[in-house]
CSV table of C-alpha atoms in Angstrom, one decimal:
chain,number,residue,atom,x,y,z
X,15,UNK,CA,31.7,22.0,1.4
X,16,UNK,CA,34.7,20.7,-0.6
X,17,UNK,CA,35.4,21.4,-4.3
X,18,UNK,CA,34.2,17.9,-5.3
X,19,UNK,CA,30.9,18.2,-3.5
X,20,UNK,CA,30.4,21.8,-5.0
X,21,UNK,CA,30.9,20.4,-8.4
X,22,UNK,CA,28.4,17.6,-7.9
X,23,UNK,CA,25.8,20.2,-6.5
X,24,UNK,CA,26.4,22.5,-9.4
X,25,UNK,CA,25.7,19.6,-11.9
X,26,UNK,CA,22.5,18.5,-10.1
X,27,UNK,CA,21.1,22.0,-9.8
X,28,UNK,CA,21.9,22.8,-13.5
X,29,UNK,CA,20.2,19.6,-14.7
X,30,UNK,CA,17.2,20.2,-12.3
X,31,UNK,CA,16.7,23.7,-13.7
X,32,UNK,CA,17.3,22.9,-17.4
X,33,UNK,CA,14.7,21.0,-19.5
X,34,UNK,CA,16.6,18.1,-21.1
X,35,UNK,CA,13.9,17.7,-23.7
X,36,UNK,CA,10.3,18.7,-23.7
X,37,UNK,CA,8.1,15.7,-24.4
X,38,UNK,CA,5.2,16.2,-26.8
X,39,UNK,CA,2.9,13.5,-25.6
X,40,UNK,CA,1.5,13.1,-22.2
X,41,UNK,CA,-0.5,9.9,-21.9
X,42,UNK,CA,-3.0,8.5,-19.4
X,43,UNK,CA,-2.7,5.1,-17.8
X,44,UNK,CA,-6.3,3.9,-18.9
X,45,UNK,CA,-5.6,4.9,-22.5
X,46,UNK,CA,-2.0,3.8,-22.9
X,47,UNK,CA,-1.4,0.8,-20.6
X,48,UNK,CA,-2.8,-2.6,-19.7
X,49,UNK,CA,-2.5,-4.0,-16.3
X,50,UNK,CA,-1.4,-7.5,-17.2
X,51,UNK,CA,-1.1,-9.4,-13.9
X,52,UNK,CA,-1.8,-9.2,-10.2
X,53,UNK,CA,-5.5,-10.1,-9.7
X,54,UNK,CA,-6.6,-6.6,-9.0
X,55,UNK,CA,-3.4,-5.4,-7.2
X,56,UNK,CA,-2.7,-3.0,-10.1
X,57,UNK,CA,-5.1,0.0,-10.1
X,58,UNK,CA,-5.7,3.0,-12.4
X,59,UNK,CA,-7.0,6.0,-10.3
X,60,UNK,CA,-7.8,9.7,-10.8
X,61,UNK,CA,-9.3,9.4,-14.2
X,62,UNK,CA,-6.2,7.6,-15.6
X,63,UNK,CA,-3.7,10.1,-14.1
X,64,UNK,CA,-2.4,7.7,-11.4
X,65,UNK,CA,-1.4,4.0,-11.4
X,66,UNK,CA,-0.5,2.0,-8.4
X,67,UNK,CA,1.1,-1.5,-8.2
X,68,UNK,CA,0.9,-3.6,-4.9
X,69,UNK,CA,2.6,-6.7,-3.6
X,70,UNK,CA,1.5,-9.0,-0.9
X,71,UNK,CA,2.4,-12.5,0.0
X,72,UNK,CA,0.1,-14.0,-2.6
X,73,UNK,CA,1.2,-11.9,-5.5
X,74,UNK,CA,2.9,-8.8,-7.0
X,75,UNK,CA,1.5,-6.9,-10.1
X,76,UNK,CA,2.5,-5.3,-13.4
X,77,UNK,CA,1.5,-3.4,-16.4
X,78,UNK,CA,2.6,-2.8,-20.0
X,79,UNK,CA,2.2,-0.2,-22.7
X,80,UNK,CA,-0.2,-0.9,-25.5
X,81,UNK,CA,2.2,0.7,-28.0
X,82,UNK,CA,5.6,-0.5,-29.1
X,83,UNK,CA,8.4,2.1,-29.5
X,84,UNK,CA,11.5,2.1,-31.8
X,85,UNK,CA,13.5,5.0,-30.4
X,86,UNK,CA,12.3,7.8,-28.3
X,87,UNK,CA,12.4,9.8,-25.0
X,88,UNK,CA,10.3,8.0,-22.4
X,89,UNK,CA,9.6,9.6,-19.0
X,90,UNK,CA,7.8,8.3,-15.9
X,91,UNK,CA,7.4,9.6,-12.5
X,92,UNK,CA,7.5,6.9,-9.9
X,93,UNK,CA,7.2,7.0,-6.0
X,94,UNK,CA,8.7,3.8,-4.6
X,95,UNK,CA,7.7,1.5,-1.8
X,96,UNK,CA,8.2,3.4,1.4
X,97,UNK,CA,9.5,2.1,4.9
X,98,UNK,CA,10.9,-1.4,5.1
X,99,UNK,CA,11.0,-2.5,1.4
X,100,UNK,CA,13.7,-5.1,1.8
X,101,UNK,CA,13.1,-8.1,-0.6
X,102,UNK,CA,11.0,-6.0,-3.0
X,103,UNK,CA,11.8,-5.0,-6.6
X,104,UNK,CA,10.1,-2.3,-8.6
X,105,UNK,CA,11.1,-2.7,-12.2
X,106,UNK,CA,10.6,-0.2,-15.0
X,107,UNK,CA,11.9,-1.2,-18.5
X,108,UNK,CA,11.6,-1.3,-22.3
X,109,UNK,CA,11.8,-4.8,-23.9
X,110,UNK,CA,11.2,-6.5,-27.2
X,111,UNK,CA,9.8,-9.9,-28.0
X,112,UNK,CA,11.5,-13.1,-28.8
X,113,UNK,CA,14.5,-15.3,-27.7
X,114,UNK,CA,17.0,-12.7,-28.9
X,115,UNK,CA,15.3,-9.6,-27.2
X,116,UNK,CA,16.6,-6.2,-26.6
X,117,UNK,CA,16.0,-4.6,-23.2
X,118,UNK,CA,16.7,-1.2,-21.3
X,119,UNK,CA,16.3,-1.7,-17.6
X,120,UNK,CA,15.7,0.3,-14.4
X,121,UNK,CA,15.2,-1.9,-11.3
X,122,UNK,CA,14.8,-0.6,-7.8
X,123,UNK,CA,16.0,-2.9,-5.1
X,124,UNK,CA,14.3,-2.2,-1.7
X,125,UNK,CA,16.0,-2.1,1.6
X,126,UNK,CA,15.6,-1.9,5.3
X,127,UNK,CA,14.1,1.4,6.7
X,128,UNK,CA,16.8,4.1,6.6
X,129,UNK,CA,19.0,2.4,4.1
X,130,UNK,CA,19.1,3.5,0.6
X,131,UNK,CA,17.5,1.9,-2.5
X,132,UNK,CA,19.8,0.4,-5.0
X,133,UNK,CA,18.9,1.5,-8.5
X,134,UNK,CA,20.0,-1.2,-10.9
X,135,UNK,CA,20.5,-0.5,-14.7
X,136,UNK,CA,21.2,-2.8,-17.5
X,137,UNK,CA,21.1,-3.0,-21.3
X,138,UNK,CA,20.5,-6.2,-23.2
X,139,UNK,CA,21.2,-6.7,-26.9
X,140,UNK,CA,20.1,-9.8,-28.8
X,141,UNK,CA,19.3,-11.6,-25.5
X,142,UNK,CA,22.6,-10.8,-23.8
X,143,UNK,CA,22.8,-8.6,-20.8
X,144,UNK,CA,25.5,-8.6,-18.0
X,145,UNK,CA,25.9,-4.9,-18.3
X,146,UNK,CA,24.9,-3.9,-14.9
X,147,UNK,CA,25.6,-0.6,-13.2
X,148,UNK,CA,24.1,0.3,-9.9
X,149,UNK,CA,23.5,3.7,-8.1
X,150,UNK,CA,22.4,5.1,-4.9
X,151,UNK,CA,20.2,8.3,-5.4
X,152,UNK,CA,20.8,11.7,-3.9
X,153,UNK,CA,17.2,11.8,-2.5
X,154,UNK,CA,14.7,9.7,-0.8
X,155,UNK,CA,12.8,8.0,-3.7
X,156,UNK,CA,9.9,7.1,-1.4
X,157,UNK,CA,9.1,10.5,-0.2
X,158,UNK,CA,7.9,11.9,-3.5
X,159,UNK,CA,7.6,11.3,-7.2
X,160,UNK,CA,10.8,11.5,-9.3
X,161,UNK,CA,11.3,11.3,-13.0
X,162,UNK,CA,13.1,8.3,-14.5
X,163,UNK,CA,13.8,8.6,-18.2
X,164,UNK,CA,15.3,6.7,-21.1
X,165,UNK,CA,16.6,8.4,-24.3
X,166,UNK,CA,17.2,6.0,-27.0
X,167,UNK,CA,18.3,6.9,-30.5
X,168,UNK,CA,20.8,5.8,-33.2
X,169,UNK,CA,23.7,7.1,-31.3
X,170,UNK,CA,23.3,6.1,-27.7
X,171,UNK,CA,21.0,5.0,-24.9
X,172,UNK,CA,21.0,7.5,-21.9
X,173,UNK,CA,19.5,6.8,-18.4
X,174,UNK,CA,18.3,9.9,-16.7
X,175,UNK,CA,17.0,10.8,-13.2
X,176,UNK,CA,15.2,14.0,-12.8
X,177,UNK,CA,16.8,15.0,-16.1
X,178,UNK,CA,20.3,14.2,-14.9
X,179,UNK,CA,22.1,11.7,-17.2
X,180,UNK,CA,23.6,8.9,-15.1
X,181,UNK,CA,24.6,6.4,-17.7
X,182,UNK,CA,25.3,6.1,-21.4
X,183,UNK,CA,25.4,3.1,-23.6
X,184,UNK,CA,27.0,4.1,-26.9
X,185,UNK,CA,26.2,2.6,-30.3
X,186,UNK,CA,29.5,0.9,-31.1
X,187,UNK,CA,28.5,-1.3,-34.0
X,188,UNK,CA,31.5,-0.2,-35.9
X,189,UNK,CA,33.5,-2.0,-33.2
X,190,UNK,CA,31.2,-5.2,-33.6
X,191,UNK,CA,29.3,-4.5,-30.4
X,192,UNK,CA,25.6,-5.1,-30.9
X,193,UNK,CA,23.3,-2.2,-30.4
X,194,UNK,CA,19.4,-2.2,-30.0
X,195,UNK,CA,18.1,-0.6,-33.1
X,196,UNK,CA,15.9,-3.0,-35.0
X,197,UNK,CA,13.4,-4.4,-32.4
X,198,UNK,CA,10.5,-2.3,-31.2
X,199,UNK,CA,10.0,-2.5,-27.4
X,200,UNK,CA,7.0,-2.1,-25.0
X,201,UNK,CA,7.3,-0.3,-21.8
X,202,UNK,CA,6.8,-2.6,-18.7
X,203,UNK,CA,6.7,-2.2,-14.9
X,204,UNK,CA,6.3,-4.6,-12.1
X,205,UNK,CA,6.4,-5.0,-8.3
X,206,UNK,CA,7.4,-8.3,-7.1
X,207,UNK,CA,9.1,-10.3,-4.3
X,208,UNK,CA,12.7,-11.1,-4.9
X,209,UNK,CA,14.1,-11.6,-1.4
X,210,UNK,CA,16.1,-14.6,-2.5
X,211,UNK,CA,18.6,-12.1,-4.0
X,212,UNK,CA,17.4,-8.4,-3.9
X,213,UNK,CA,18.6,-7.1,-0.6
X,214,UNK,CA,22.2,-7.8,0.6
X,215,UNK,CA,22.3,-10.8,-1.7
X,216,UNK,CA,19.2,-12.4,-0.2
X,217,UNK,CA,20.3,-12.1,3.5
X,218,UNK,CA,17.5,-9.8,4.3
X,219,UNK,CA,14.0,-11.2,3.6
X,220,UNK,CA,10.7,-9.6,2.9
X,221,UNK,CA,8.8,-8.6,6.1
X,222,UNK,CA,5.2,-9.7,5.2
X,223,UNK,CA,3.8,-7.9,8.3
X,224,UNK,CA,4.4,-4.6,6.4
X,225,UNK,CA,2.4,-5.8,3.3
X,226,UNK,CA,0.9,-4.6,1.0
X,227,UNK,CA,3.8,-2.9,-0.5
X,228,UNK,CA,2.8,-0.1,-3.0
X,229,UNK,CA,4.5,1.8,-5.8
X,230,UNK,CA,2.9,4.8,-7.5
X,231,UNK,CA,3.2,6.1,-11.1
X,232,UNK,CA,2.2,9.3,-12.8
X,233,UNK,CA,3.0,11.7,-15.6
X,234,UNK,CA,3.9,9.2,-18.3
X,235,UNK,CA,5.3,11.0,-21.3
X,236,UNK,CA,6.5,9.6,-24.7
X,237,UNK,CA,8.2,11.6,-27.4
X,238,UNK,CA,8.9,8.5,-29.5
X,239,UNK,CA,8.5,6.6,-32.7
X,240,UNK,CA,5.6,4.3,-32.4
X,241,UNK,CA,6.0,1.0,-34.3
X,242,UNK,CA,3.1,-0.1,-36.4
X,243,UNK,CA,3.4,-3.6,-37.9
X,244,UNK,CA,7.2,-3.2,-37.7
X,245,UNK,CA,7.5,0.2,-39.3
X,246,UNK,CA,8.1,3.2,-36.9
X,247,UNK,CA,6.0,6.4,-37.1
X,248,UNK,CA,8.0,9.2,-35.6
X,249,UNK,CA,6.9,12.6,-34.3
X,250,UNK,CA,6.4,15.4,-36.9
X,251,UNK,CA,9.3,17.8,-37.4
X,252,UNK,CA,12.8,16.8,-36.2
X,253,UNK,CA,12.6,15.8,-32.5
X,254,UNK,CA,15.8,17.0,-30.6
X,255,UNK,CA,16.2,13.6,-29.0
X,256,UNK,CA,16.6,11.8,-32.4
X,257,UNK,CA,20.0,13.4,-33.2
X,258,UNK,CA,21.2,13.9,-29.7
X,259,UNK,CA,24.8,13.2,-28.7
X,260,UNK,CA,26.8,14.1,-25.7
X,261,UNK,CA,29.5,16.7,-26.0
X,262,UNK,CA,32.7,16.4,-23.9
X,263,UNK,CA,31.3,18.6,-21.1
X,264,UNK,CA,28.2,16.5,-20.8
X,265,UNK,CA,30.2,13.2,-20.6
X,266,UNK,CA,32.5,14.7,-18.1
X,267,UNK,CA,29.6,15.9,-16.0
X,268,UNK,CA,28.0,12.5,-16.1
X,269,UNK,CA,31.3,10.9,-15.0
X,270,UNK,CA,31.4,13.1,-12.0
X,271,UNK,CA,27.9,12.1,-11.0
X,272,UNK,CA,28.9,8.4,-11.4
X,273,UNK,CA,31.9,8.8,-9.3
X,274,UNK,CA,29.7,10.2,-6.5
X,275,UNK,CA,26.7,7.8,-6.8
X,276,UNK,CA,27.7,4.6,-8.7
X,277,UNK,CA,28.1,1.6,-6.4
X,278,UNK,CA,28.7,-1.1,-8.8
X,279,UNK,CA,30.1,-1.2,-12.4
X,280,UNK,CA,30.5,-4.3,-14.4
X,281,UNK,CA,33.3,-2.7,-16.2
X,282,UNK,CA,35.4,-2.7,-13.1
X,283,UNK,CA,34.4,-6.3,-11.7
X,284,UNK,CA,37.6,-8.2,-12.5
X,285,UNK,CA,36.5,-11.2,-10.5
X,286,UNK,CA,33.4,-11.5,-12.7
X,287,UNK,CA,35.5,-11.2,-15.9
X,288,UNK,CA,38.8,-12.8,-15.2
X,289,UNK,CA,39.5,-13.3,-19.0
X,290,UNK,CA,39.1,-9.6,-19.7
X,291,UNK,CA,36.3,-7.0,-19.5
X,292,UNK,CA,33.6,-6.7,-22.3
X,293,UNK,CA,34.9,-4.9,-25.2
X,294,UNK,CA,32.7,-1.7,-24.7
X,295,UNK,CA,34.4,-1.2,-21.3
X,296,UNK,CA,37.6,-0.1,-22.9
X,297,UNK,CA,36.0,2.5,-25.5
X,298,UNK,CA,35.3,6.0,-24.4
């Protein structure tokens, strides 16, 4: 094993054996979520401990949280569609209402059997996104449940996989870059067919002979400020996530993981931005 691979392994093992933050609220799906579409293809099972979404030729399915959050640490364990998942997309995201919405996205783009999923991330502020970063994972996300998390406070948004930070979007309002901080967001998830673009730019279509496609969810946890009529109610005490910032070591470790697993970064796509990259791309 070379020095670079040893460093990657060390970072992953350290993150997997260290609790990033301990969530204080463990929810159940029957109590905390509504299945909003799918005609029965979304199911809550095991006394609210498990939720499944399914997709067939007729329809996909989706759910949303009953509560709205304004800052927090949100965790969900997901097991993605196994086998030939080409054409399918499993989404997991926070989103506010209105035409100038804020949004924090995970999207999992299915692929042919044996090829890796693409984990797509994005951040929208005031209705504007175009901040895509995509990753391959260091495990098979269909073989077991893994934890996908968002940490969102006044300083930054952090995307985490099994407690490992993979992406950071900083609050750079002092540089006139909008940051999500005023609009409460619900948590959403959906499983749907996007074979016009999802796999190899739409070249590989959904194989409906493999339907129904199913994704599974468990262990939702929220250590978050819950919005009531626009006013956030935060957990008692001083939650660690509320003041969290990366130190230089944490930022460097995240960049090492990105160099190993990131497969697309909008901040390096010169064909897409011929007039210059978005302002945040040049700020570290």
